[in-house]
Short mmCIF file of C-alpha atoms and ligand atoms in Angstrom, two decimals:
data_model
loop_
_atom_site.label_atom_id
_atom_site.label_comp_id
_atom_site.label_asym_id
_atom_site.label_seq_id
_atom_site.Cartn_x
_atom_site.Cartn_y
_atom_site.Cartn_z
CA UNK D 21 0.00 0.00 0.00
CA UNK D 22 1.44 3.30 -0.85
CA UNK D 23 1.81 6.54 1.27
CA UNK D 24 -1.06 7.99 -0.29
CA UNK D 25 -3.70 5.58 -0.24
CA UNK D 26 -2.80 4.55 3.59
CA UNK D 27 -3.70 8.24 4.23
CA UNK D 28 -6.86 7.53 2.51
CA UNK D 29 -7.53 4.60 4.48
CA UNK D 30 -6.14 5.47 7.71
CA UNK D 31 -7.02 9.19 9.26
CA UNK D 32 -4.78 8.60 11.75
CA UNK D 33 -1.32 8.08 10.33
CA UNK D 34 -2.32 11.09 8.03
CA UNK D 35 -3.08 13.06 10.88
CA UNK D 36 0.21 11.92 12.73
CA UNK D 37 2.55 13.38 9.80
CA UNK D 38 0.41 16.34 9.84
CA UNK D 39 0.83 16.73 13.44
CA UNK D 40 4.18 15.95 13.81
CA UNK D 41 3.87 12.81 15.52
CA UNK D 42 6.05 9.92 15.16
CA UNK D 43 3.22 7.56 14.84
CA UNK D 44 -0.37 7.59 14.77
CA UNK D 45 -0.27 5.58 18.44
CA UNK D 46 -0.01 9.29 19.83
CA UNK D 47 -4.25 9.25 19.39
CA UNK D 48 -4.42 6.52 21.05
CA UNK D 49 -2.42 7.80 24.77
CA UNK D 50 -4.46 11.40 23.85
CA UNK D 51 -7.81 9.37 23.84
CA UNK D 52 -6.97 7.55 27.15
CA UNK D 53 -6.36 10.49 28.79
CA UNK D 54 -9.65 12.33 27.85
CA UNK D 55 -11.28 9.33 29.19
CA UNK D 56 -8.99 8.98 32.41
CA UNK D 57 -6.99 11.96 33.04
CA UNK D 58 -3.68 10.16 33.44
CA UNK D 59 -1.63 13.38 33.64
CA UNK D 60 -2.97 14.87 36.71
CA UNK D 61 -0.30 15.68 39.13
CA UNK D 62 1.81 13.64 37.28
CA UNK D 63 5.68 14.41 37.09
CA UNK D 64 7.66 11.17 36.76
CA UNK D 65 7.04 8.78 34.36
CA UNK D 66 8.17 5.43 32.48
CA UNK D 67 7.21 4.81 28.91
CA UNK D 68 8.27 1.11 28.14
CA UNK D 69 8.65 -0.12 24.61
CA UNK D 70 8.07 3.68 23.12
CA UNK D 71 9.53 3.44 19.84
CA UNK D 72 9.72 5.57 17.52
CA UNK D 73 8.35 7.66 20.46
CA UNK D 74 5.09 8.97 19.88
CA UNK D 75 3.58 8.37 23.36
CA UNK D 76 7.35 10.39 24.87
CA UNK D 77 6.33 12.64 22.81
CA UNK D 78 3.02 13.71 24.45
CA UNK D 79 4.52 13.02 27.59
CA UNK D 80 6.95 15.83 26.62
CA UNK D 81 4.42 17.82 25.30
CA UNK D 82 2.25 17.55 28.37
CA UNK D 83 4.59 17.46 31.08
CA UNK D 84 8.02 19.49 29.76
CA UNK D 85 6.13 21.87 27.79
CA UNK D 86 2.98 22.46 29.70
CA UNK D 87 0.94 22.06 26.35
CA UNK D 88 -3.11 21.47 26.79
CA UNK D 89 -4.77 19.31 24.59
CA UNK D 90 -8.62 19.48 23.12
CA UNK D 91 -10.31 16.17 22.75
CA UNK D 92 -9.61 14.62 19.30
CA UNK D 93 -12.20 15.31 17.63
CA UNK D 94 -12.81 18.07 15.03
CA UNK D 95 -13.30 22.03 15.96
CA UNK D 96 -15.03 22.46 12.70
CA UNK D 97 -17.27 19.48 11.35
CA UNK D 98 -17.79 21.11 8.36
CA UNK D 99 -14.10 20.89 7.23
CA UNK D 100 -14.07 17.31 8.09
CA UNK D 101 -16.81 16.89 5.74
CA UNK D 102 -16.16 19.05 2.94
CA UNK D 103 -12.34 17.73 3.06
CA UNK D 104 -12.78 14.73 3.74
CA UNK D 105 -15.79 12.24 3.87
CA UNK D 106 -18.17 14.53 1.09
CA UNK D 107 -16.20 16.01 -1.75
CA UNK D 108 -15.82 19.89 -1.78
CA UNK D 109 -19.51 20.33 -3.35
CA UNK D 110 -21.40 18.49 -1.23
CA UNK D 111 -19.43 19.25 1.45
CA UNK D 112 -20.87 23.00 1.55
CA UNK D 113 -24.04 22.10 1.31
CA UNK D 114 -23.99 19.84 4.80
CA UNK D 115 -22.65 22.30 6.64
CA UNK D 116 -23.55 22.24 10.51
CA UNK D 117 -20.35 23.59 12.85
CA UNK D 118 -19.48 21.05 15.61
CA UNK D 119 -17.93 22.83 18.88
CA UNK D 120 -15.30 20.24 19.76
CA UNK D 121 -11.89 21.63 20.14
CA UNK D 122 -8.92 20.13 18.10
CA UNK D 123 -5.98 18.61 18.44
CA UNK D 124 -2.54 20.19 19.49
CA UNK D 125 -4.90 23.33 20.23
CA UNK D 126 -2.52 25.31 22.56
CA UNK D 127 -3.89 27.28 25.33
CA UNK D 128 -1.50 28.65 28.17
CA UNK D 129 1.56 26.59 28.47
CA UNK D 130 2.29 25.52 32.22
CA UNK D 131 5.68 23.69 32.45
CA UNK D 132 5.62 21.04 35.55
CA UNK D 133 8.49 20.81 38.19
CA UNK D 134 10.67 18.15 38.43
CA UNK D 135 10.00 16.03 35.43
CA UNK D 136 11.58 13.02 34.58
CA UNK D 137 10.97 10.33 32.06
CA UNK D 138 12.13 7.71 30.75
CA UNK D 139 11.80 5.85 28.28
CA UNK D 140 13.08 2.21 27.16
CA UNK D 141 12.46 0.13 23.82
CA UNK D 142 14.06 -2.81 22.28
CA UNK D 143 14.92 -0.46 18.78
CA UNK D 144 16.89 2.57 18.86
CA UNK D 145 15.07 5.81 19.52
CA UNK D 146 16.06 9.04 18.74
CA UNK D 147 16.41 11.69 21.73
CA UNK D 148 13.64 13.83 22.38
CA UNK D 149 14.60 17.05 24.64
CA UNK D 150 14.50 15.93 28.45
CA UNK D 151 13.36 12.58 27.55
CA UNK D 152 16.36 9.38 29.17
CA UNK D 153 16.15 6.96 26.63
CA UNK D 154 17.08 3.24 26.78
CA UNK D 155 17.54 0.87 24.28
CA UNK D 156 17.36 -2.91 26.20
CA UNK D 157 14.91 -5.52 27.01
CA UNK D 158 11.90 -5.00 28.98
CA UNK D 159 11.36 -8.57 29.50
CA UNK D 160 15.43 -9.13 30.69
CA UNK D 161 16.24 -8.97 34.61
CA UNK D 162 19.22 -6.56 33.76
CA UNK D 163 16.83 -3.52 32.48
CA UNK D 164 15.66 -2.95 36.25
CA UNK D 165 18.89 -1.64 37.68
CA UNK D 166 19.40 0.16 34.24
CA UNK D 167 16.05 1.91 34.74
CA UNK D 168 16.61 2.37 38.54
CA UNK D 169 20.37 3.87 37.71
CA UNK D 170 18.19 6.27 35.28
CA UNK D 171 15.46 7.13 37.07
CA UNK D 172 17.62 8.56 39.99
CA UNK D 173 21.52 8.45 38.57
CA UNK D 174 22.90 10.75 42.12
CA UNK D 175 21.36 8.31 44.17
CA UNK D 176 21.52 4.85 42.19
CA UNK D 177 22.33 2.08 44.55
CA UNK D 178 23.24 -1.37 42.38
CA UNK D 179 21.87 -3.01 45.54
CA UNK D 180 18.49 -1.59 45.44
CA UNK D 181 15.36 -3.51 43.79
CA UNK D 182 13.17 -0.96 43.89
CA UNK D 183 12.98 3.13 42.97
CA UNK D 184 13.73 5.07 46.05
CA UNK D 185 11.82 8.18 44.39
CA UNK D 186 8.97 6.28 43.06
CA UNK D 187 7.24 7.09 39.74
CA UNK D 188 3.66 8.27 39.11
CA UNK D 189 3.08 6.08 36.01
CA UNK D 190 4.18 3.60 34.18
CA UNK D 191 3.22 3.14 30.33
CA UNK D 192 3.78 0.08 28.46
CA UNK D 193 2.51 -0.10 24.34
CA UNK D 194 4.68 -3.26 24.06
CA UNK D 195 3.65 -5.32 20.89
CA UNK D 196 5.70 -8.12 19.56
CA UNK D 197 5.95 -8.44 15.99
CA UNK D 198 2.61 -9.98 15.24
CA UNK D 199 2.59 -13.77 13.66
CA UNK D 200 -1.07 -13.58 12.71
CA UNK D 201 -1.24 -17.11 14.58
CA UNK D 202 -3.87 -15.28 17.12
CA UNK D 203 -2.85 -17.90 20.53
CA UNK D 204 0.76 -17.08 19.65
CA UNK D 205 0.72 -13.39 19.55
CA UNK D 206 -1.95 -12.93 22.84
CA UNK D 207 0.99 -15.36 24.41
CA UNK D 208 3.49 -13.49 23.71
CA UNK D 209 1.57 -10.03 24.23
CA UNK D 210 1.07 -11.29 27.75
CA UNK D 211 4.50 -11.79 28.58
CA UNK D 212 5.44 -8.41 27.50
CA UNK D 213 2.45 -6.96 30.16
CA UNK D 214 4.01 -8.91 32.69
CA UNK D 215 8.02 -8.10 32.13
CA UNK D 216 6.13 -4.58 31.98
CA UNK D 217 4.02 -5.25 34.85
CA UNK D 218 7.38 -6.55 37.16
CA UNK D 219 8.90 -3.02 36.09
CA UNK D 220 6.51 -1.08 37.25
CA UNK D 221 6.08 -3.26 40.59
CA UNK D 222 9.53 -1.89 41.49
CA UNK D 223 8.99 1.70 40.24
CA UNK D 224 5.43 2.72 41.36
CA UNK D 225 4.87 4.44 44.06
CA UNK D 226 1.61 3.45 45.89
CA UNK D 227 -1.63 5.29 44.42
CA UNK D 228 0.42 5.16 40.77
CA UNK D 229 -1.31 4.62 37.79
CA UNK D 230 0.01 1.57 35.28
CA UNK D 231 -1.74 1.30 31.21
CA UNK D 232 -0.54 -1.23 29.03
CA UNK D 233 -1.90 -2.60 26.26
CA UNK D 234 -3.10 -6.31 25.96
CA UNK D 235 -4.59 -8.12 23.01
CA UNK D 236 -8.10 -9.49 24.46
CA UNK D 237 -7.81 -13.57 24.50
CA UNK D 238 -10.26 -15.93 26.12
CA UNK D 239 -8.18 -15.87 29.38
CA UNK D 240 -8.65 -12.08 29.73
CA UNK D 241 -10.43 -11.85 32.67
CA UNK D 242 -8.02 -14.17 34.73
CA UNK D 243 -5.26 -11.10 33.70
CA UNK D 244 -7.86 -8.53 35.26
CA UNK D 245 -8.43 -10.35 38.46
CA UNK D 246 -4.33 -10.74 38.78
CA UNK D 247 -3.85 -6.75 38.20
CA UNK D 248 -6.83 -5.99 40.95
CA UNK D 249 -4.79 -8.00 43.57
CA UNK D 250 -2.38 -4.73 43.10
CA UNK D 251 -4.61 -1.79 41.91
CA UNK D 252 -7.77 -0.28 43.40
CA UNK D 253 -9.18 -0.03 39.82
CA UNK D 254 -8.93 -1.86 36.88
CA UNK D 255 -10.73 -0.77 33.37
CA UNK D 256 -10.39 -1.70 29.94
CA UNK D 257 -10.33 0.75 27.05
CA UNK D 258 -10.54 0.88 23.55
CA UNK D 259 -9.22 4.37 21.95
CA UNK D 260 -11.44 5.20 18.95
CA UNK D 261 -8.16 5.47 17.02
CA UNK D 262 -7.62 1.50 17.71
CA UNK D 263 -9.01 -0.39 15.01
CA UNK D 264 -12.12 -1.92 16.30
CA UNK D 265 -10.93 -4.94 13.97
CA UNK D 266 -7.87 -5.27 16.62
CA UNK D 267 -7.99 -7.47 19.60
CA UNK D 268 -5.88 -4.30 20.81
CA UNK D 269 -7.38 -2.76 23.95
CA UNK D 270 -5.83 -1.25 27.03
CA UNK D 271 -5.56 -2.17 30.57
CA UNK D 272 -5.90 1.25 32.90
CA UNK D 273 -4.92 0.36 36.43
CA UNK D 274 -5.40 2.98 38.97
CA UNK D 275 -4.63 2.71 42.93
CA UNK D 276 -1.33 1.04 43.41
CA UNK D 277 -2.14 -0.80 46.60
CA UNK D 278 1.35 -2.95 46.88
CA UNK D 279 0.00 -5.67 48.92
CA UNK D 280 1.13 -5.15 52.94
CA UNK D 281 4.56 -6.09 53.42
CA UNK D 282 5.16 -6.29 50.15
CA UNK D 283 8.78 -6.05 48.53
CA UNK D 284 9.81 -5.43 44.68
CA UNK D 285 11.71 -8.95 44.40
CA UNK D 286 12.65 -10.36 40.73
CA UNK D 287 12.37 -13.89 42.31
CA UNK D 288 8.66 -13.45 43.16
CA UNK D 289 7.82 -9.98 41.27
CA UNK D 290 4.40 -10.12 41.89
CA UNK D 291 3.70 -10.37 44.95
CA UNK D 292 1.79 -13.04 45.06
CA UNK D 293 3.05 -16.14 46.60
CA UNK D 294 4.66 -16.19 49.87
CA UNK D 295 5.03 -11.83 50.35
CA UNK D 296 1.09 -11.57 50.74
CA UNK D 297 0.05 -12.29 53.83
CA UNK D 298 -1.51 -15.36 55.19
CA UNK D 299 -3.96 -14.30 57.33
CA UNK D 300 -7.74 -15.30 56.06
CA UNK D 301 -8.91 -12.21 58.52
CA UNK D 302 -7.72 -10.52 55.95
CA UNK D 303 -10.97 -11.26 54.02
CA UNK D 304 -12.94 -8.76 56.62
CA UNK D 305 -10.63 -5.93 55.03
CA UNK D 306 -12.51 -5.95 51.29
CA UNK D 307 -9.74 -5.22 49.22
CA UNK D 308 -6.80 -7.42 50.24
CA UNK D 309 -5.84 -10.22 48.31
CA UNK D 310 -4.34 -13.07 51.30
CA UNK D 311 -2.94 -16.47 50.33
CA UNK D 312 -4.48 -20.07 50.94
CA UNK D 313 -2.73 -23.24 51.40
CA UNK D 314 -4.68 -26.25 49.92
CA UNK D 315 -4.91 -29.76 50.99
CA UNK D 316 -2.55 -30.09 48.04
CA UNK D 317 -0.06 -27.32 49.02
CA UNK D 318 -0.73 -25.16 46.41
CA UNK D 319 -1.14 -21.87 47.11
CA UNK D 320 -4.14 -20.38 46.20
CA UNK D 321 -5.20 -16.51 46.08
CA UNK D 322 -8.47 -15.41 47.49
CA UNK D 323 -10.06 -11.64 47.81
CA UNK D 324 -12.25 -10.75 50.85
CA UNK D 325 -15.45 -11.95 50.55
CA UNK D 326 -17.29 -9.20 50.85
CA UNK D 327 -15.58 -6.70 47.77
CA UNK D 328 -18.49 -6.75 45.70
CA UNK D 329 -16.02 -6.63 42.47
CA UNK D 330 -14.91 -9.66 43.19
CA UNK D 331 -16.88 -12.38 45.01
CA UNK D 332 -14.00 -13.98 46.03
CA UNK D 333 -13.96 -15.38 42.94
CA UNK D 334 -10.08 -15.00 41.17
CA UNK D 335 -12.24 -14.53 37.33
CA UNK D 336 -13.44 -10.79 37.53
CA UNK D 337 -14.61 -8.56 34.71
CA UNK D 338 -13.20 -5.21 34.06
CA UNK D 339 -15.51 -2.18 33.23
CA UNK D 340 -14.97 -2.15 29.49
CA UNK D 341 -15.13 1.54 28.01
CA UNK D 342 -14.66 3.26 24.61
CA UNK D 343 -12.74 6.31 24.77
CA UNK D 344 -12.25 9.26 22.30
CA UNK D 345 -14.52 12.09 21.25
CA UNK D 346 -17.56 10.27 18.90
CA UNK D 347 -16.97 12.89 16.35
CA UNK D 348 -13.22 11.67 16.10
CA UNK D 349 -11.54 9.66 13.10
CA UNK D 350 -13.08 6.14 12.94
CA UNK D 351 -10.01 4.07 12.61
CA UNK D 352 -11.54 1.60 10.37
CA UNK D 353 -12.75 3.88 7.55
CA UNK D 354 -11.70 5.61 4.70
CA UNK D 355 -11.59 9.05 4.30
CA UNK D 356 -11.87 10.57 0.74
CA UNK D 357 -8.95 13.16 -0.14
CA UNK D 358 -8.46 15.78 -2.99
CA UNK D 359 -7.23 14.56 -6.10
CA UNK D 360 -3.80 16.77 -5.84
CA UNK D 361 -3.05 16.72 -2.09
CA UNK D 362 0.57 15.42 -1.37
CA UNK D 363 1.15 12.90 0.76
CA UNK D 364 3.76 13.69 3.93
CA UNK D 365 6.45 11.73 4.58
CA UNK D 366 6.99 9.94 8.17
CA UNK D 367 7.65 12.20 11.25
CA UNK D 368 10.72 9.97 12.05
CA UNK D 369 11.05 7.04 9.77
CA UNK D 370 11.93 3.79 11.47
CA UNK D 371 15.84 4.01 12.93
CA UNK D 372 16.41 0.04 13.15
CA UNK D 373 12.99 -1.88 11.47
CA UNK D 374 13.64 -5.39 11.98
CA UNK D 375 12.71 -5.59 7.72
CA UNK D 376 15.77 -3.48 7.06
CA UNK D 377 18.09 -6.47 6.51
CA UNK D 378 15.66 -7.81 4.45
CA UNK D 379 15.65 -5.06 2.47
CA UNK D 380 19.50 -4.50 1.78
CA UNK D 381 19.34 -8.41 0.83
CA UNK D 382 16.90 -7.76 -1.58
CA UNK D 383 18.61 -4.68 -3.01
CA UNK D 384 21.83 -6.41 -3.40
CA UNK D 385 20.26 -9.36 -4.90
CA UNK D 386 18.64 -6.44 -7.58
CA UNK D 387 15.20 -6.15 -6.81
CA UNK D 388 12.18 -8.35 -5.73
CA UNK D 389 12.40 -11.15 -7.74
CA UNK D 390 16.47 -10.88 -7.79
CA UNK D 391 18.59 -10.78 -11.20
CA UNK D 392 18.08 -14.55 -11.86
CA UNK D 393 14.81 -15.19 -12.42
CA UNK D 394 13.03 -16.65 -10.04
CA UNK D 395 15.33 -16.44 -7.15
CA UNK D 396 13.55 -15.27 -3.98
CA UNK D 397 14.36 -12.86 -1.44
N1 SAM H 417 4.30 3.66 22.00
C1 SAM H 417 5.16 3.70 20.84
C2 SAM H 417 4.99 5.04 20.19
O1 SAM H 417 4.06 5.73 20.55
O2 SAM H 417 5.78 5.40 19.32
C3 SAM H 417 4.86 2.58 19.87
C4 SAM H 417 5.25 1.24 20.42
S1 SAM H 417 5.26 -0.01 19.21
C5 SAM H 417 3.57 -0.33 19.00
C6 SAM H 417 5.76 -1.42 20.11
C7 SAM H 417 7.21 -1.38 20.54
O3 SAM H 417 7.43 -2.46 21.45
C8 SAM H 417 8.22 -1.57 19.42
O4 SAM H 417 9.00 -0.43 19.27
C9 SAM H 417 9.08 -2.75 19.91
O5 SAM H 417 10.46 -2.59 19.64
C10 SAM H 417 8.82 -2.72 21.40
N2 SAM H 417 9.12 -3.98 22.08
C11 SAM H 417 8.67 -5.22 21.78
N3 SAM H 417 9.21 -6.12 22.61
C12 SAM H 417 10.02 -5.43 23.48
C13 SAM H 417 10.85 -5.81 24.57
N4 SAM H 417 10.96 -7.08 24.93
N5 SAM H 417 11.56 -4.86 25.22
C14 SAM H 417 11.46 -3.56 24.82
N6 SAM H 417 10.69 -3.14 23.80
C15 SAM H 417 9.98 -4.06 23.13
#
């Protein structure tokens, strides 16, 4: 598909190159935060897996530059339809002006204090002003003292498993590169949450927020129930510039409630074996998770039996909510553009793509098919 015709057939990757975002998954951390207000007294966050950088870049945006942002929807319907979804004739006859402001609309800039960010992704990023970037393996023991050395580099003791200055959110928009083989990816998808999940068990400081985004498999729910053992509230969102064709959705946790006496450890990162308590009193107190010892000796988690949200039962269904201004993009349509608009090129093009190697072999081997015919690539 060519540059032009993905414009056509996604309004959000257009929109990102006219924006100046480095991809279109900007829309999608804007939308969340209409719907949740994630920045609020924020000032130190991680973004894991943020290549090429689109979600550090709202972070920046937000938190470094004090920008404000509208919902993302359109300030003037009319333009939407006469560009875009009518032609330019019919267009000014449907006319009707819709008050919702746009995006990237600046209003008074308000700087925070004390910012810090990082961010962390497999791929090379390039720097983005007051943004620590760092290029290693979320899933890999070794990133935690890199993150902790980064997140507080006068204080950094090698020692330490957890962030003496704590951090107010953690974002994780980790995707492996997608097989198609639907079991496979939500597998692998999962493990990324949790390697993301374990990093932000060290880093959060209690009442933090965590988002991530998980691919919605039949075992779902069980994921839900495991994040409520550690957060007050747990919701599910779908951005309205997420394809509703993708199992894509993401997890908003809220409430950090590290379980009493509980210690970051990489040996038993969640939590949940033998640092929760094993008191069943603990069941009068709604919210805390305790551990029970079956006949059998395994270890079983229960909740308090009388939280409403969760029976005492470990399945429990998030609140499921769609986020994102109704007069937004819809991510699965196409949009009709003039005949001679030009097509932008990519904010930041890809700095390591993991189809680059395949590329140089198929230039060197002189094109798709290769100089002898038939040879593939
Ligand atoms: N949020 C990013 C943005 O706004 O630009 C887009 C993230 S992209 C959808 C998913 C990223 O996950 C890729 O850049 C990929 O390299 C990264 N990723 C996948 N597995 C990872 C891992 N084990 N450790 C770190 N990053 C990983």
């Amino acid at each position: 598909m060519g540059k032009s015709s993905k414009d056509k057939r996604d309004a959000y990757y257009r929109l990102a190159k006219e924006q100046g975002w480095r991809a279109r998954s900007a829309y999608k951390l804007l939308q969340l935060d209409e719907e949740f207000n994630l920045f609020e007294d924020v000032t130190r966050v991680v973004d894991l897996c943020a290549a090429p950088g689109s979600w550090s870049q709202v972070l920046s945006r937000i938190l470094i530059k004090g920008e404000k942002f509208g919902r993302t929807g359109w300030q003037d319907r009319q333009e939407r339809d006469r560009q875009y979804v009518y032609g330019d004739e019919v267009g000014k006859a449907h006319g009707g002006i819709h008050e919702v402001e746009a995006v990237g609309e600046e209003k008074e800039l308000k700087p925070r204090e004390g910012v810090k960010i990082v961010a962390i992704d497999l791929q090379p990023m390039s720097p983005l002003d007051g943004i620590t970037t760092l290029r290693a393996d979320i899933t890999h023991p070794s990133t935690i003292p890199l993150l902790l050395q980064a997140l507080d580099p006068e204080t950094f003791d090698p020692a330490a498993t957890s962030a003496p200055h704590p951090v107010d959110l953690v974002l994780s928009d980790g995707a492996p590169d997608v097989t198609g083989l639907h079991d496979l990816d939500i597998y692998v998808q999962s493990q990324l949450l949790w390697a993301a999940l374990n990093l932000a068990l060290c880093v959060l400081k209690p009442g933090g927020k965590f988002v991530a985004k998980i691919f919605r498999g039949k075992d779902v729910d069980l994921l839900f129930a495991q994040l409520k053992l550690v957060f007050e509230r747990v919701r599910v969102a779908k951005p309205r510039s997420s394809r509703a064709s993708s199992i894509e959705a993401f997890v908003v946790c809220e409430g950090f409630r590290p379980p009493e006496g509980f210690k970051a450890s990489l040996d038993n990162p969640l939590g949940a074996g033998a640092t929760l308590p094993a008191n069943p009193d603990m069941a009068k107190e709604k919210t805390k998770p305790y551990r029970k010892m079956r006949e059998d000796g395994i270890i079983e988690l229960e909740f308090g039996s009388e939280d409403e949200d969760t029976q005492g039962d470990i399945r429990w269904v998030a609140p499921f909510l769609a986020c994102g201004d109704l007069s937004a993009y819809d991510s699965d349509a196409s949009y009709h553009l003039p005949k001679d608009r030009q097509s932008l090129d990519p904010i930041q093009p890809p700095t390591a793509p993991p189809y680059k190697r395949a590329l140089e072999m198929r230039k060197a081997a002189g094109g798709a098919y290769g100089k002898t015919k038939g040879m593939s690539t």
